[in-house]
Amino acid sequence: MRVLLTGATGFVGSYTLRNLLEQGDTVAVVMRTSSDPWRIQGLLDRVTVLYGDVFTPQTLAEGIAQFRPEAVIHLAWKGVGNAERNDVAQVYENVPGSLELLRIVAETGCQHWIGLGSQAEYGPANQIVSEQTETAPTTLYGISKLALCQLTKGLCQHYGMRFAWLRLFSSYGPMDSPYWMIPYLILSLLRRERPKLTKGEQLWDYLYVGDVADAICHVLHHTGAEGVFNLGSGEARSLRSIIEYIRDNIDTSLPLGFGEVPYRPDQVMHLQADIGRLRAIGWKPKTSLEQGLKQTVEWYRANQHRYNR
């Protein structure tokens, strides 16, 4: 399949690109000239690179028309860090740019739109979440993701395109950004630092990034898959047990600062995906949490120099 992939230089995007190429798809990636493509540097000679900004997609229109994608996997998003969750750019840049991209690809004959949503669309549900759970986002990030989900669904109906939307819960793995909990913890412990933590009582659903990419590509190639799909492992573990497992894979003697960080007033204590819809189309996670964490620790151990302060 001829696939236009946005967000290819990012964490999830880099794994998705590898998966697509392994399956024999023909891929074009969108990349700003200022981007650092370190995650996919060795793959660029196997793809078509469209230079421009996906959030001003008119800069890409000519290249998209020449490539003529059959499908789009839209992963790019500005402002995924916690500090940016209520930035107004969530609304004013992500949503209009994505809608314009959809219009442009629809006019080239594209038939499949696969978008990446977020568990933030549900808000702090504090329960096992199915696709039928009420959506009640509490951040501009979650509101914008939900708005784009609904708008692109309607536009896909208008243009006669297949619409699929995967609401990602929590992902982890090698090459992640260092400000998320798991890489922060690993890097702190590798530096022999004592990480400051909450009590760790939260129950969290973590999915290995290779499985995230596998699910995205599974939905792409399962052309009968339409609508919203929750994307997680389907299991929840206490953060304390996850943290202790990571510590024990580095050095069992290292101290952990449990309880040194208070819970936020809006702290979500139970985040878990019901992945029944994905299982129904033949997908399930392949990587256990223990296996994935070991691989992640070893990657950061070998690549610690990238994050030296």
PDB file of C-alpha atoms in Angstrom:
ATOM      1  CA  MET A   1       0.000   0.000   0.000  1.00  0.00           C
ATOM      2  CA  ARG A   2       1.154   3.563  -0.678  1.00  0.00           C
ATOM      3  CA  VAL A   3       1.167   5.243   2.739  1.00  0.00           C
ATOM      4  CA  LEU A   4       1.736   8.858   3.763  1.00  0.00           C
ATOM      5  CA  LEU A   5       3.078   8.873   7.333  1.00  0.00           C
ATOM      6  CA  THR A   6       3.193  12.012   9.470  1.00  0.00           C
ATOM      7  CA  GLY A   7       5.174  12.171  12.697  1.00  0.00           C
ATOM      8  CA  ALA A   8       7.727   9.665  11.391  1.00  0.00           C
ATOM      9  CA  THR A   9      10.634  11.220  13.311  1.00  0.00           C
ATOM     10  CA  GLY A  10       8.791  10.878  16.618  1.00  0.00           C
ATOM     11  CA  PHE A  11       8.769   8.007  19.080  1.00  0.00           C
ATOM     12  CA  VAL A  12       5.721   6.080  17.856  1.00  0.00           C
ATOM     13  CA  GLY A  13       6.220   7.258  14.276  1.00  0.00           C
ATOM     14  CA  SER A  14       9.711   5.800  13.987  1.00  0.00           C
ATOM     15  CA  TYR A  15       8.491   2.332  14.979  1.00  0.00           C
ATOM     16  CA  THR A  16       5.496   2.645  12.684  1.00  0.00           C
ATOM     17  CA  LEU A  17       7.776   3.473   9.765  1.00  0.00           C
ATOM     18  CA  ARG A  18       9.909   0.394  10.425  1.00  0.00           C
ATOM     19  CA  ASN A  19       6.807  -1.780  10.612  1.00  0.00           C
ATOM     20  CA  LEU A  20       5.450  -0.428   7.323  1.00  0.00           C
ATOM     21  CA  LEU A  21       8.732  -1.025   5.520  1.00  0.00           C
ATOM     22  CA  GLU A  22       9.016  -4.541   6.940  1.00  0.00           C
ATOM     23  CA  GLN A  23       5.569  -5.291   5.516  1.00  0.00           C
ATOM     24  CA  GLY A  24       6.536  -4.012   2.075  1.00  0.00           C
ATOM     25  CA  ASP A  25       4.523  -0.806   1.992  1.00  0.00           C
ATOM     26  CA  THR A  26       5.657   2.167  -0.096  1.00  0.00           C
ATOM     27  CA  VAL A  27       6.004   5.096   2.274  1.00  0.00           C
ATOM     28  CA  ALA A  28       6.299   8.867   2.080  1.00  0.00           C
ATOM     29  CA  VAL A  29       7.164  10.725   5.276  1.00  0.00           C
ATOM     30  CA  VAL A  30       6.614  14.385   6.113  1.00  0.00           C
ATOM     31  CA  MET A  31       9.615  16.092   7.672  1.00  0.00           C
ATOM     32  CA  ARG A  32      10.565  19.673   8.453  1.00  0.00           C
ATOM     33  CA  THR A  33      14.040  20.685   7.303  1.00  0.00           C
ATOM     34  CA  SER A  34      14.788  21.530  10.956  1.00  0.00           C
ATOM     35  CA  SER A  35      13.817  18.065  12.225  1.00  0.00           C
ATOM     36  CA  ASP A  36      16.379  15.746  13.776  1.00  0.00           C
ATOM     37  CA  PRO A  37      15.692  12.361  12.140  1.00  0.00           C
ATOM     38  CA  TRP A  38      18.003  10.371  14.430  1.00  0.00           C
ATOM     39  CA  ARG A  39      15.399   7.703  15.119  1.00  0.00           C
ATOM     40  CA  ILE A  40      14.934   6.937  11.402  1.00  0.00           C
ATOM     41  CA  GLN A  41      18.266   8.051   9.942  1.00  0.00           C
ATOM     42  CA  GLY A  42      19.002   4.626   8.499  1.00  0.00           C
ATOM     43  CA  LEU A  43      15.598   4.387   6.801  1.00  0.00           C
ATOM     44  CA  LEU A  44      15.476   7.632   4.833  1.00  0.00           C
ATOM     45  CA  ASP A  45      16.945   6.109   1.685  1.00  0.00           C
ATOM     46  CA  ARG A  46      13.974   3.708   1.585  1.00  0.00           C
ATOM     47  CA  VAL A  47      11.213   6.327   1.684  1.00  0.00           C
ATOM     48  CA  THR A  48      10.019   9.419  -0.146  1.00  0.00           C
ATOM     49  CA  VAL A  49      10.704  12.464   2.024  1.00  0.00           C
ATOM     50  CA  LEU A  50       8.289  15.384   1.665  1.00  0.00           C
ATOM     51  CA  TYR A  51       9.872  18.436   3.255  1.00  0.00           C
ATOM     52  CA  GLY A  52       7.450  20.884   4.812  1.00  0.00           C
ATOM     53  CA  ASP A  53       5.242  21.447   7.838  1.00  0.00           C
ATOM     54  CA  VAL A  54       2.309  19.086   8.209  1.00  0.00           C
ATOM     55  CA  PHE A  55       0.406  21.802  10.079  1.00  0.00           C
ATOM     56  CA  THR A  56       0.641  24.118   7.068  1.00  0.00           C
ATOM     57  CA  PRO A  57      -0.056  21.336   4.567  1.00  0.00           C
ATOM     58  CA  GLN A  58      -0.309  23.552   1.507  1.00  0.00           C
ATOM     59  CA  THR A  59       3.492  23.417   1.590  1.00  0.00           C
ATOM     60  CA  LEU A  60       3.147  19.682   0.923  1.00  0.00           C
ATOM     61  CA  ALA A  61       0.288  19.655  -1.573  1.00  0.00           C
ATOM     62  CA  GLU A  62       2.415  19.224  -4.699  1.00  0.00           C
ATOM     63  CA  GLY A  63       4.472  16.389  -3.217  1.00  0.00           C
ATOM     64  CA  ILE A  64       1.355  14.641  -1.914  1.00  0.00           C
ATOM     65  CA  ALA A  65      -0.297  14.901  -5.341  1.00  0.00           C
ATOM     66  CA  GLN A  66       2.783  13.322  -6.940  1.00  0.00           C
ATOM     67  CA  PHE A  67       2.988  10.522  -4.367  1.00  0.00           C
ATOM     68  CA  ARG A  68      -0.777   9.813  -4.516  1.00  0.00           C
ATOM     69  CA  PRO A  69      -1.176   7.984  -1.176  1.00  0.00           C
ATOM     70  CA  GLU A  70      -3.750   5.273  -0.821  1.00  0.00           C
ATOM     71  CA  ALA A  71      -3.672   5.742   2.962  1.00  0.00           C
ATOM     72  CA  VAL A  72      -2.594   8.286   5.558  1.00  0.00           C
ATOM     73  CA  ILE A  73      -1.353   7.441   9.035  1.00  0.00           C
ATOM     74  CA  HIS A  74      -1.528  10.759  10.874  1.00  0.00           C
ATOM     75  CA  LEU A  75       0.613  10.667  14.020  1.00  0.00           C
ATOM     76  CA  ALA A  76       2.059  14.195  14.083  1.00  0.00           C
ATOM     77  CA  TRP A  77       0.913  16.463  16.915  1.00  0.00           C
ATOM     78  CA  LYS A  78       2.301  19.632  18.435  1.00  0.00           C
ATOM     79  CA  GLY A  79       2.417  19.768  22.226  1.00  0.00           C
ATOM     80  CA  VAL A  80       2.344  16.251  23.657  1.00  0.00           C
ATOM     81  CA  GLY A  81       4.271  17.032  26.847  1.00  0.00           C
ATOM     82  CA  ASN A  82       2.394  17.560  30.106  1.00  0.00           C
ATOM     83  CA  ALA A  83       3.474  21.214  30.273  1.00  0.00           C
ATOM     84  CA  GLU A  84       1.791  21.876  26.915  1.00  0.00           C
ATOM     85  CA  ARG A  85      -1.511  20.118  27.524  1.00  0.00           C
ATOM     86  CA  ASN A  86      -3.426  23.401  27.914  1.00  0.00           C
ATOM     87  CA  ASP A  87      -1.551  25.471  25.343  1.00  0.00           C
ATOM     88  CA  VAL A  88      -3.995  27.119  22.906  1.00  0.00           C
ATOM     89  CA  ALA A  89      -1.799  25.852  20.051  1.00  0.00           C
ATOM     90  CA  GLN A  90      -3.478  22.499  20.701  1.00  0.00           C
ATOM     91  CA  VAL A  91      -6.586  23.965  19.104  1.00  0.00           C
ATOM     92  CA  TYR A  92      -5.281  26.577  16.682  1.00  0.00           C
ATOM     93  CA  GLU A  93      -2.489  24.541  15.052  1.00  0.00           C
ATOM     94  CA  ASN A  94      -3.209  20.835  15.384  1.00  0.00           C
ATOM     95  CA  VAL A  95      -6.858  20.799  14.403  1.00  0.00           C
ATOM     96  CA  PRO A  96      -6.942  23.139  11.348  1.00  0.00           C
ATOM     97  CA  GLY A  97      -3.703  21.735   9.931  1.00  0.00           C
ATOM     98  CA  SER A  98      -4.937  18.154  10.231  1.00  0.00           C
ATOM     99  CA  LEU A  99      -8.261  18.969   8.589  1.00  0.00           C
ATOM    100  CA  GLU A 100      -6.533  20.678   5.683  1.00  0.00           C
ATOM    101  CA  LEU A 101      -4.260  17.654   5.279  1.00  0.00           C
ATOM    102  CA  LEU A 102      -7.287  15.404   5.074  1.00  0.00           C
ATOM    103  CA  ARG A 103      -8.826  17.604   2.365  1.00  0.00           C
ATOM    104  CA  ILE A 104      -5.621  17.557   0.334  1.00  0.00           C
ATOM    105  CA  VAL A 105      -5.188  13.782   0.465  1.00  0.00           C
ATOM    106  CA  ALA A 106      -8.877  13.198  -0.266  1.00  0.00           C
ATOM    107  CA  GLU A 107      -8.525  15.203  -3.465  1.00  0.00           C
ATOM    108  CA  THR A 108      -5.672  12.911  -4.587  1.00  0.00           C
ATOM    109  CA  GLY A 109      -7.902   9.824  -4.239  1.00  0.00           C
ATOM    110  CA  CYS A 110      -6.741   8.597  -0.814  1.00  0.00           C
ATOM    111  CA  GLN A 111      -9.064   5.927   0.597  1.00  0.00           C
ATOM    112  CA  HIS A 112      -7.897   5.302   4.186  1.00  0.00           C
ATOM    113  CA  TRP A 113      -7.393   7.738   7.079  1.00  0.00           C
ATOM    114  CA  ILE A 114      -5.801   6.334  10.253  1.00  0.00           C
ATOM    115  CA  GLY A 115      -5.523   8.887  13.073  1.00  0.00           C
ATOM    116  CA  LEU A 116      -3.861   8.655  16.473  1.00  0.00           C
ATOM    117  CA  GLY A 117      -6.010   9.758  19.373  1.00  0.00           C
ATOM    118  CA  SER A 118      -5.441   9.600  23.122  1.00  0.00           C
ATOM    119  CA  GLN A 119      -6.895   8.265  26.341  1.00  0.00           C
ATOM    120  CA  ALA A 120      -7.081  11.969  27.289  1.00  0.00           C
ATOM    121  CA  GLU A 121     -10.268  12.098  25.209  1.00  0.00           C
ATOM    122  CA  TYR A 122     -12.010  10.182  28.011  1.00  0.00           C
ATOM    123  CA  GLY A 123     -10.806  12.446  30.801  1.00  0.00           C
ATOM    124  CA  PRO A 124     -10.078  11.037  34.288  1.00  0.00           C
ATOM    125  CA  ALA A 125     -12.393   8.023  34.016  1.00  0.00           C
ATOM    126  CA  ASN A 126     -10.617   6.020  36.781  1.00  0.00           C
ATOM    127  CA  GLN A 127     -11.915   2.715  35.446  1.00  0.00           C
ATOM    128  CA  ILE A 128     -11.464   0.201  32.663  1.00  0.00           C
ATOM    129  CA  VAL A 129     -12.319   2.252  29.577  1.00  0.00           C
ATOM    130  CA  SER A 130     -14.133   0.947  26.512  1.00  0.00           C
ATOM    131  CA  GLU A 131     -14.900   2.864  23.343  1.00  0.00           C
ATOM    132  CA  GLN A 132     -18.430   3.350  24.686  1.00  0.00           C
ATOM    133  CA  THR A 133     -17.187   5.139  27.822  1.00  0.00           C
ATOM    134  CA  GLU A 134     -18.307   8.754  27.946  1.00  0.00           C
ATOM    135  CA  THR A 135     -15.740  11.207  26.569  1.00  0.00           C
ATOM    136  CA  ALA A 136     -15.110  14.039  29.040  1.00  0.00           C
ATOM    137  CA  PRO A 137     -11.656  15.539  28.338  1.00  0.00           C
ATOM    138  CA  THR A 138     -10.317  18.041  30.859  1.00  0.00           C
ATOM    139  CA  THR A 139      -7.343  19.484  28.921  1.00  0.00           C
ATOM    140  CA  LEU A 140      -7.091  21.346  25.631  1.00  0.00           C
ATOM    141  CA  TYR A 141      -5.008  18.420  24.414  1.00  0.00           C
ATOM    142  CA  GLY A 142      -7.817  15.942  25.087  1.00  0.00           C
ATOM    143  CA  ILE A 143     -10.478  18.325  23.781  1.00  0.00           C
ATOM    144  CA  SER A 144      -8.521  18.909  20.560  1.00  0.00           C
ATOM    145  CA  LYS A 145      -7.932  15.194  20.006  1.00  0.00           C
ATOM    146  CA  LEU A 146     -11.640  14.474  20.508  1.00  0.00           C
ATOM    147  CA  ALA A 147     -12.669  17.333  18.231  1.00  0.00           C
ATOM    148  CA  LEU A 148     -10.334  16.089  15.500  1.00  0.00           C
ATOM    149  CA  CYS A 149     -11.683  12.560  15.917  1.00  0.00           C
ATOM    150  CA  GLN A 150     -15.241  13.730  15.353  1.00  0.00           C
ATOM    151  CA  LEU A 151     -14.401  16.146  12.544  1.00  0.00           C
ATOM    152  CA  THR A 152     -12.265  13.717  10.575  1.00  0.00           C
ATOM    153  CA  LYS A 153     -14.906  11.025  10.978  1.00  0.00           C
ATOM    154  CA  GLY A 154     -17.471  13.332   9.405  1.00  0.00           C
ATOM    155  CA  LEU A 155     -15.137  14.434   6.630  1.00  0.00           C
ATOM    156  CA  CYS A 156     -14.172  10.851   5.818  1.00  0.00           C
ATOM    157  CA  GLN A 157     -17.862  10.057   5.412  1.00  0.00           C
ATOM    158  CA  HIS A 158     -18.181  13.086   3.130  1.00  0.00           C
ATOM    159  CA  TYR A 159     -15.208  12.079   0.971  1.00  0.00           C
ATOM    160  CA  GLY A 160     -15.954   8.355   0.975  1.00  0.00           C
ATOM    161  CA  MET A 161     -12.811   7.433   2.905  1.00  0.00           C
ATOM    162  CA  ARG A 162     -12.361   4.771   5.563  1.00  0.00           C
ATOM    163  CA  PHE A 163     -11.928   6.307   9.012  1.00  0.00           C
ATOM    164  CA  ALA A 164     -10.070   4.651  11.896  1.00  0.00           C
ATOM    165  CA  TRP A 165      -8.965   6.327  15.132  1.00  0.00           C
ATOM    166  CA  LEU A 166      -6.735   4.688  17.730  1.00  0.00           C
ATOM    167  CA  ARG A 167      -6.872   6.126  21.252  1.00  0.00           C
ATOM    168  CA  LEU A 168      -3.438   5.419  22.671  1.00  0.00           C
ATOM    169  CA  PHE A 169      -3.084   4.921  26.416  1.00  0.00           C
ATOM    170  CA  SER A 170       0.508   4.865  27.770  1.00  0.00           C
ATOM    171  CA  SER A 171       3.415   3.694  25.625  1.00  0.00           C
ATOM    172  CA  TYR A 172       7.060   3.079  26.490  1.00  0.00           C
ATOM    173  CA  GLY A 173      10.236   1.691  24.970  1.00  0.00           C
ATOM    174  CA  PRO A 174      13.652   2.537  23.540  1.00  0.00           C
ATOM    175  CA  MET A 175      14.113   6.006  22.002  1.00  0.00           C
ATOM    176  CA  ASP A 176      11.322   7.650  24.007  1.00  0.00           C
ATOM    177  CA  SER A 177      11.565  11.286  25.121  1.00  0.00           C
ATOM    178  CA  PRO A 178      13.309  11.603  28.500  1.00  0.00           C
ATOM    179  CA  TYR A 179      10.578  13.599  30.242  1.00  0.00           C
ATOM    180  CA  TRP A 180       8.139  10.661  30.499  1.00  0.00           C
ATOM    181  CA  MET A 181       8.071   8.607  33.680  1.00  0.00           C
ATOM    182  CA  ILE A 182       9.801   5.406  32.512  1.00  0.00           C
ATOM    183  CA  PRO A 183      12.767   7.008  30.683  1.00  0.00           C
ATOM    184  CA  TYR A 184      13.094   9.614  33.461  1.00  0.00           C
ATOM    185  CA  LEU A 185      13.270   6.840  36.023  1.00  0.00           C
ATOM    186  CA  ILE A 186      15.757   4.729  34.048  1.00  0.00           C
ATOM    187  CA  LEU A 187      18.082   7.656  33.339  1.00  0.00           C
ATOM    188  CA  SER A 188      17.944   8.839  36.954  1.00  0.00           C
ATOM    189  CA  LEU A 189      18.864   5.396  38.243  1.00  0.00           C
ATOM    190  CA  LEU A 190      21.641   4.957  35.684  1.00  0.00           C
ATOM    191  CA  ARG A 191      23.107   8.218  37.044  1.00  0.00           C
ATOM    192  CA  ARG A 192      22.832   6.781  40.570  1.00  0.00           C
ATOM    193  CA  GLU A 193      20.312   9.475  41.478  1.00  0.00           C
ATOM    194  CA  ARG A 194      17.340   9.034  43.811  1.00  0.00           C
ATOM    195  CA  PRO A 195      14.215   9.702  41.713  1.00  0.00           C
ATOM    196  CA  LYS A 196      11.418  11.661  43.355  1.00  0.00           C
ATOM    197  CA  LEU A 197       8.147   9.764  43.024  1.00  0.00           C
ATOM    198  CA  THR A 198       4.554   9.623  44.149  1.00  0.00           C
ATOM    199  CA  LYS A 199       3.480   6.730  46.362  1.00  0.00           C
ATOM    200  CA  GLY A 200       3.029   4.720  43.159  1.00  0.00           C
ATOM    201  CA  GLU A 201      -0.430   3.387  43.963  1.00  0.00           C
ATOM    202  CA  GLN A 202      -1.786   4.259  40.514  1.00  0.00           C
ATOM    203  CA  LEU A 203      -2.850   1.371  38.286  1.00  0.00           C
ATOM    204  CA  TRP A 204      -1.542   2.013  34.794  1.00  0.00           C
ATOM    205  CA  ASP A 205      -1.855   0.378  31.374  1.00  0.00           C
ATOM    206  CA  TYR A 206       1.503   0.442  29.549  1.00  0.00           C
ATOM    207  CA  LEU A 207       2.012  -0.859  26.010  1.00  0.00           C
ATOM    208  CA  TYR A 208       5.415  -1.486  24.422  1.00  0.00           C
ATOM    209  CA  VAL A 209       5.991   0.873  21.490  1.00  0.00           C
ATOM    210  CA  GLY A 210       6.668  -1.965  19.058  1.00  0.00           C
ATOM    211  CA  ASP A 211       3.183  -3.260  19.809  1.00  0.00           C
ATOM    212  CA  VAL A 212       1.740   0.231  19.359  1.00  0.00           C
ATOM    213  CA  ALA A 213       3.197   0.366  15.853  1.00  0.00           C
ATOM    214  CA  ASP A 214       2.050  -3.179  15.131  1.00  0.00           C
ATOM    215  CA  ALA A 215      -1.533  -2.272  16.077  1.00  0.00           C
ATOM    216  CA  ILE A 216      -1.523   0.851  13.904  1.00  0.00           C
ATOM    217  CA  CYS A 217      -0.297  -1.142  10.902  1.00  0.00           C
ATOM    218  CA  HIS A 218      -2.717  -3.977  11.647  1.00  0.00           C
ATOM    219  CA  VAL A 219      -5.639  -1.539  11.480  1.00  0.00           C
ATOM    220  CA  LEU A 220      -4.211  -0.036   8.282  1.00  0.00           C
ATOM    221  CA  HIS A 221      -4.060  -3.388   6.503  1.00  0.00           C
ATOM    222  CA  HIS A 222      -7.311  -4.736   7.971  1.00  0.00           C
ATOM    223  CA  THR A 223      -9.385  -2.636   5.583  1.00  0.00           C
ATOM    224  CA  GLY A 224     -12.649  -3.544   7.282  1.00  0.00           C
ATOM    225  CA  ALA A 225     -11.491  -1.903  10.524  1.00  0.00           C
ATOM    226  CA  GLU A 226     -13.388   1.339  11.026  1.00  0.00           C
ATOM    227  CA  GLY A 227     -14.223   3.674  13.885  1.00  0.00           C
ATOM    228  CA  VAL A 228     -12.571   4.163  17.271  1.00  0.00           C
ATOM    229  CA  PHE A 229     -10.224   1.601  18.826  1.00  0.00           C
ATOM    230  CA  ASN A 230      -8.649   1.754  22.275  1.00  0.00           C
ATOM    231  CA  LEU A 231      -4.935   1.027  22.060  1.00  0.00           C
ATOM    232  CA  GLY A 232      -3.333  -0.346  25.207  1.00  0.00           C
ATOM    233  CA  SER A 233      -2.182  -3.627  26.698  1.00  0.00           C
ATOM    234  CA  GLY A 234      -5.539  -4.294  28.314  1.00  0.00           C
ATOM    235  CA  GLU A 235      -3.832  -4.835  31.672  1.00  0.00           C
ATOM    236  CA  ALA A 236      -3.013  -2.456  34.519  1.00  0.00           C
ATOM    237  CA  ARG A 237      -0.110  -2.709  36.973  1.00  0.00           C
ATOM    238  CA  SER A 238       0.684  -0.521  39.944  1.00  0.00           C
ATOM    239  CA  LEU A 239       3.274   2.121  39.161  1.00  0.00           C
ATOM    240  CA  ARG A 240       5.142   1.040  42.290  1.00  0.00           C
ATOM    241  CA  SER A 241       5.602  -2.491  40.921  1.00  0.00           C
ATOM    242  CA  ILE A 242       6.735  -1.136  37.540  1.00  0.00           C
ATOM    243  CA  ILE A 243       9.206   1.239  39.167  1.00  0.00           C
ATOM    244  CA  GLU A 244      10.631  -1.443  41.443  1.00  0.00           C
ATOM    245  CA  TYR A 245      11.021  -3.835  38.505  1.00  0.00           C
ATOM    246  CA  ILE A 246      12.980  -1.208  36.566  1.00  0.00           C
ATOM    247  CA  ARG A 247      15.154  -0.459  39.594  1.00  0.00           C
ATOM    248  CA  ASP A 248      15.864  -4.147  40.122  1.00  0.00           C
ATOM    249  CA  ASN A 249      17.006  -4.466  36.496  1.00  0.00           C
ATOM    250  CA  ILE A 250      19.562  -1.716  37.104  1.00  0.00           C
ATOM    251  CA  ASP A 251      20.690  -2.154  40.717  1.00  0.00           C
ATOM    252  CA  THR A 252      18.583  -3.540  43.559  1.00  0.00           C
ATOM    253  CA  SER A 253      20.415  -1.365  46.085  1.00  0.00           C
ATOM    254  CA  LEU A 254      19.370   1.967  44.553  1.00  0.00           C
ATOM    255  CA  PRO A 255      16.925   4.008  46.679  1.00  0.00           C
ATOM    256  CA  LEU A 256      13.527   5.129  45.396  1.00  0.00           C
ATOM    257  CA  GLY A 257      11.824   8.293  46.606  1.00  0.00           C
ATOM    258  CA  PHE A 258       8.286   6.973  46.951  1.00  0.00           C
ATOM    259  CA  GLY A 259       5.914   9.548  48.416  1.00  0.00           C
ATOM    260  CA  GLU A 260       8.235  12.514  47.838  1.00  0.00           C
ATOM    261  CA  VAL A 261       5.928  13.889  45.120  1.00  0.00           C
ATOM    262  CA  PRO A 262       2.301  14.531  46.121  1.00  0.00           C
ATOM    263  CA  TYR A 263      -0.535  13.395  43.918  1.00  0.00           C
ATOM    264  CA  ARG A 264      -1.980  16.134  41.726  1.00  0.00           C
ATOM    265  CA  PRO A 265      -5.533  17.240  42.565  1.00  0.00           C
ATOM    266  CA  ASP A 266      -6.663  15.656  39.274  1.00  0.00           C
ATOM    267  CA  GLN A 267      -4.497  12.544  39.641  1.00  0.00           C
ATOM    268  CA  VAL A 268      -5.865   9.593  37.676  1.00  0.00           C
ATOM    269  CA  MET A 269      -5.523   6.482  39.838  1.00  0.00           C
ATOM    270  CA  HIS A 270      -6.758   3.842  37.371  1.00  0.00           C
ATOM    271  CA  LEU A 271      -5.979   3.991  33.650  1.00  0.00           C
ATOM    272  CA  GLN A 272      -6.754   0.807  31.735  1.00  0.00           C
ATOM    273  CA  ALA A 273      -7.950   0.101  28.200  1.00  0.00           C
ATOM    274  CA  ASP A 274     -10.585  -2.383  27.153  1.00  0.00           C
ATOM    275  CA  ILE A 275      -9.023  -3.605  23.885  1.00  0.00           C
ATOM    276  CA  GLY A 276     -11.839  -5.917  22.853  1.00  0.00           C
ATOM    277  CA  ARG A 277     -12.394  -4.145  19.526  1.00  0.00           C
ATOM    278  CA  LEU A 278      -8.770  -4.625  18.490  1.00  0.00           C
ATOM    279  CA  ARG A 279      -8.786  -8.247  19.622  1.00  0.00           C
ATOM    280  CA  ALA A 280     -11.907  -8.795  17.516  1.00  0.00           C
ATOM    281  CA  ILE A 281      -9.946  -7.940  14.349  1.00  0.00           C
ATOM    282  CA  GLY A 282      -7.075 -10.236  15.273  1.00  0.00           C
ATOM    283  CA  TRP A 283      -4.623  -7.990  17.111  1.00  0.00           C
ATOM    284  CA  LYS A 284      -3.172  -8.496  20.579  1.00  0.00           C
ATOM    285  CA  PRO A 285       0.053  -7.372  22.307  1.00  0.00           C
ATOM    286  CA  LYS A 286       3.132  -9.502  21.692  1.00  0.00           C
ATOM    287  CA  THR A 287       5.535  -8.054  24.263  1.00  0.00           C
ATOM    288  CA  SER A 288       5.088  -8.657  27.988  1.00  0.00           C
ATOM    289  CA  LEU A 289       5.686  -5.742  30.313  1.00  0.00           C
ATOM    290  CA  GLU A 290       8.700  -7.497  31.840  1.00  0.00           C
ATOM    291  CA  GLN A 291      10.261  -8.224  28.456  1.00  0.00           C
ATOM    292  CA  GLY A 292       9.614  -4.703  27.196  1.00  0.00           C
ATOM    293  CA  LEU A 293      11.027  -3.061  30.312  1.00  0.00           C
ATOM    294  CA  LYS A 294      14.193  -5.155  30.126  1.00  0.00           C
ATOM    295  CA  GLN A 295      14.706  -4.148  26.488  1.00  0.00           C
ATOM    296  CA  THR A 296      14.073  -0.525  27.366  1.00  0.00           C
ATOM    297  CA  VAL A 297      16.532  -0.505  30.269  1.00  0.00           C
ATOM    298  CA  GLU A 298      19.223  -2.085  28.110  1.00  0.00           C
ATOM    299  CA  TRP A 299      18.709   0.454  25.318  1.00  0.00           C
ATOM    300  CA  TYR A 300      19.025   3.414  27.685  1.00  0.00           C
ATOM    301  CA  ARG A 301      22.044   1.821  29.317  1.00  0.00           C
ATOM    302  CA  ALA A 302      23.737   1.570  25.912  1.00  0.00           C
ATOM    303  CA  ASN A 303      22.596   5.028  24.791  1.00  0.00           C
ATOM    304  CA  GLN A 304      22.884   6.989  28.014  1.00  0.00           C
ATOM    305  CA  HIS A 305      25.314   9.387  26.305  1.00  0.00           C
ATOM    306  CA  ARG A 306      22.425  10.834  24.296  1.00  0.00           C
ATOM    307  CA  TYR A 307      20.890  12.201  27.476  1.00  0.00           C
ATOM    308  CA  ASN A 308      23.937  13.326  29.438  1.00  0.00           C
ATOM    309  CA  ARG A 309      23.374  16.703  31.017  1.00  0.00           C
TER     310      ARG A 309
END
